mmCIF file of C-alpha atoms in Angstrom:
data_model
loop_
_atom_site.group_PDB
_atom_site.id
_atom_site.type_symbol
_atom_site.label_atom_id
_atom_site.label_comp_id
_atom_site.label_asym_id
_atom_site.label_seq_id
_atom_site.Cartn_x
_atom_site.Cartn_y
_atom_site.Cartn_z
ATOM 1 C CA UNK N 1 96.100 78.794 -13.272
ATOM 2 C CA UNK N 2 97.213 80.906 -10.280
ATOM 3 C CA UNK N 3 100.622 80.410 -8.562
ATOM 4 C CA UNK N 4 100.945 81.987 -4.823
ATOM 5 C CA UNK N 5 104.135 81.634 -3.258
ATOM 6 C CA UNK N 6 105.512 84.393 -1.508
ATOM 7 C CA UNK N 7 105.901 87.939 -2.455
ATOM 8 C CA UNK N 8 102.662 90.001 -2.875
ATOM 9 C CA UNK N 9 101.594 90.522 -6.713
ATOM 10 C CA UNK N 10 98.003 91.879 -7.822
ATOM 11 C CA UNK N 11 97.390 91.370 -11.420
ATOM 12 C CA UNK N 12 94.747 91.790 -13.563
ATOM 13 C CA UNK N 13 95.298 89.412 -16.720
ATOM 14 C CA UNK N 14 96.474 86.200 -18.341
ATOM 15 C CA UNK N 15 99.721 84.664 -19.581
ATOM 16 C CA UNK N 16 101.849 85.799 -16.129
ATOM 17 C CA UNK N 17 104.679 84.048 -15.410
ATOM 18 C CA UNK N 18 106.877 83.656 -12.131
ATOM 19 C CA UNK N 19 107.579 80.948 -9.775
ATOM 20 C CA UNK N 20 108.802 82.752 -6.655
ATOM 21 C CA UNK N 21 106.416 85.259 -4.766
ATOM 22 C CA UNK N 22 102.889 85.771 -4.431
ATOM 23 C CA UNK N 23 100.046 85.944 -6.963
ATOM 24 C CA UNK N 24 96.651 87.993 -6.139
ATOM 25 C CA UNK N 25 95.484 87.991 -9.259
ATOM 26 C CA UNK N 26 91.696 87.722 -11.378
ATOM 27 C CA UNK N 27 92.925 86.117 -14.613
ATOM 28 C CA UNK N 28 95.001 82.650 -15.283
ATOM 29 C CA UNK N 29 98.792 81.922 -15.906
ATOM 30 C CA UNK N 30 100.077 84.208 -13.351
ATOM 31 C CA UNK N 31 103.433 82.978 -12.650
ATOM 32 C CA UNK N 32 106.479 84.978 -11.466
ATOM 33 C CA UNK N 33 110.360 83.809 -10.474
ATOM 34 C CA UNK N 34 111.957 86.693 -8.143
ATOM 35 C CA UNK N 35 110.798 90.040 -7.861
ATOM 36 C CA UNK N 36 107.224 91.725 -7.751
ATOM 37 C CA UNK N 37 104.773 92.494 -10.640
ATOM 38 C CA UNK N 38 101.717 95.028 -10.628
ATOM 39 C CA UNK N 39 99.776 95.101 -14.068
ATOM 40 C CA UNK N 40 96.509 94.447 -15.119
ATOM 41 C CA UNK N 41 97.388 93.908 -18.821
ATOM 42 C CA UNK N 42 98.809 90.057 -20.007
ATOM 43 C CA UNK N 43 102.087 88.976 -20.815
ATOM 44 C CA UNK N 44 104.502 90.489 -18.325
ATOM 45 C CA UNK N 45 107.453 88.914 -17.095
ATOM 46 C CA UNK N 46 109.589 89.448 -14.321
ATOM 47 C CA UNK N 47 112.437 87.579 -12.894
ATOM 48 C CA UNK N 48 114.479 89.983 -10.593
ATOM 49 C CA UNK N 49 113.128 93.406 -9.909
ATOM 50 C CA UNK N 50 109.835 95.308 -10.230
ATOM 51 C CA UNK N 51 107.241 95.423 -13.519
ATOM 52 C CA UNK N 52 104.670 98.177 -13.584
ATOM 53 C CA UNK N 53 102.783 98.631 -16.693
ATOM 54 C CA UNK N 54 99.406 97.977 -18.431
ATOM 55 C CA UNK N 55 100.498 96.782 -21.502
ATOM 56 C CA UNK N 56 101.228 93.596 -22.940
ATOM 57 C CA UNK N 57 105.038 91.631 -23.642
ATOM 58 C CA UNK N 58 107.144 93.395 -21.048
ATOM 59 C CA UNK N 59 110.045 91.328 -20.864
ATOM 60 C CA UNK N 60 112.516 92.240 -17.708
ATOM 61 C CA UNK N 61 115.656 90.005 -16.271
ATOM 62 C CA UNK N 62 117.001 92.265 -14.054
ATOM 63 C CA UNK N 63 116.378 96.092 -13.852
ATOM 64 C CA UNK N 64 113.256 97.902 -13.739
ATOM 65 C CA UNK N 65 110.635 98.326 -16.609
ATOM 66 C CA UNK N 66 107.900 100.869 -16.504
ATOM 67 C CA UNK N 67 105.836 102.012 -19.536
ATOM 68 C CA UNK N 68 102.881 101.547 -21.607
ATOM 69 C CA UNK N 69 103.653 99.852 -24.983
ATOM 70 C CA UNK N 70 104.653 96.501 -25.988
ATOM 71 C CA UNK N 71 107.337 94.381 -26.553
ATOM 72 C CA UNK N 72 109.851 95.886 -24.344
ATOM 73 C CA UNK N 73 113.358 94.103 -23.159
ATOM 74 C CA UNK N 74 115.568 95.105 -20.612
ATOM 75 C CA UNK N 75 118.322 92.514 -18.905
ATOM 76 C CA UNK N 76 120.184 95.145 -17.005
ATOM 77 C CA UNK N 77 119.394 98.502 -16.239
ATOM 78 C CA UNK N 78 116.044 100.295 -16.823
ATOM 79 C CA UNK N 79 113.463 100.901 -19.790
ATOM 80 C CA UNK N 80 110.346 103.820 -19.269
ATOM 81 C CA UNK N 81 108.977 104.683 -22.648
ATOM 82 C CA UNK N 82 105.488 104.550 -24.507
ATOM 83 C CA UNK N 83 106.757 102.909 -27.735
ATOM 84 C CA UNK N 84 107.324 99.555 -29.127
ATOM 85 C CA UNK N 85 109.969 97.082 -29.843
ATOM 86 C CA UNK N 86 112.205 98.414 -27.185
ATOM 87 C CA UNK N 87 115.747 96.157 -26.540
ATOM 88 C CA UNK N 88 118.393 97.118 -23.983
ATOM 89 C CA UNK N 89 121.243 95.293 -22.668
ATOM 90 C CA UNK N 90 122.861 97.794 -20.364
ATOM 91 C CA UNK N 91 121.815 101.678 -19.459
ATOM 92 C CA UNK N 92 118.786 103.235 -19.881
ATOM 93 C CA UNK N 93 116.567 103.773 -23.106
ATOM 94 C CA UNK N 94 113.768 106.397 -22.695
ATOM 95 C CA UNK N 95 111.558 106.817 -26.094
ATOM 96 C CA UNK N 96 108.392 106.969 -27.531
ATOM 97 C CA UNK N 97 108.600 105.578 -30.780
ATOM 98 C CA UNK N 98 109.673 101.949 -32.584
ATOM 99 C CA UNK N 99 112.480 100.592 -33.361
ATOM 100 C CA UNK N 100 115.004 101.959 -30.726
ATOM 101 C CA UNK N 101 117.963 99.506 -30.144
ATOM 102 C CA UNK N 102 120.898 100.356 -27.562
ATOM 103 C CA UNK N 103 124.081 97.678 -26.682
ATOM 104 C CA UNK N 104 126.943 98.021 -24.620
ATOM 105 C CA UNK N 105 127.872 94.211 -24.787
ATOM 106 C CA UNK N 106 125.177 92.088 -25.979
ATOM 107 C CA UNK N 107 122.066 92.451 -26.929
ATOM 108 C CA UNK N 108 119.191 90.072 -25.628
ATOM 109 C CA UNK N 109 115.914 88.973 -28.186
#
């Protein structure tokens, strides 16, 4: 299933989620709420801001995320780093291992 709406998104994958822009894409499950997503891995989400990555679980509410690993979380601020099991709340986290945690208030799963 491919969702087009209105911002301009080329993806290359499955399991994409949004539901407010615009989906060029050549797998299924694109979907996308506010923002713009270029990837050709599966599993990205992206609900205010910009997700650039070929990797898989990228998880972004509002910031930026750029790397290539997996499983990385990020509600405000930005994440670039080649690891896995990444969380940020607020700032920056730059790493390329496992395991790195940083939380100025809360800290989002």
């Amino acid at each position: 299933m491919v969702l087009i709406n209105r911002n301009e998104k080329r993806i290359r994958g499955l399991d994409y989620h949004g539901s407010i822009g615009k989906v060029a894409s050549r797998g299924l499950d694109c979907y996308e709420s506010i923002g713009r997503m270029t990837s050709r891995d599966l599993d990205y989400y992206d609900f205010i801001g910009k997700v650039a990555g070929r990797s898989l679980g990228y998880h972004e509410s509002i910031g930026k995320v750029t790397g290539r690993g997996l499983d990385y979380h990020d509600s405000i601020g930005k994440i670039t780093s080649r690891g896995l099991d990444c969380h940020e709340t607020i700032g920056k986290v730059t790493s390329r291992g496992l395991g790195h945690y940083k939380t100025s208030l809360n800290t989002n799963n």
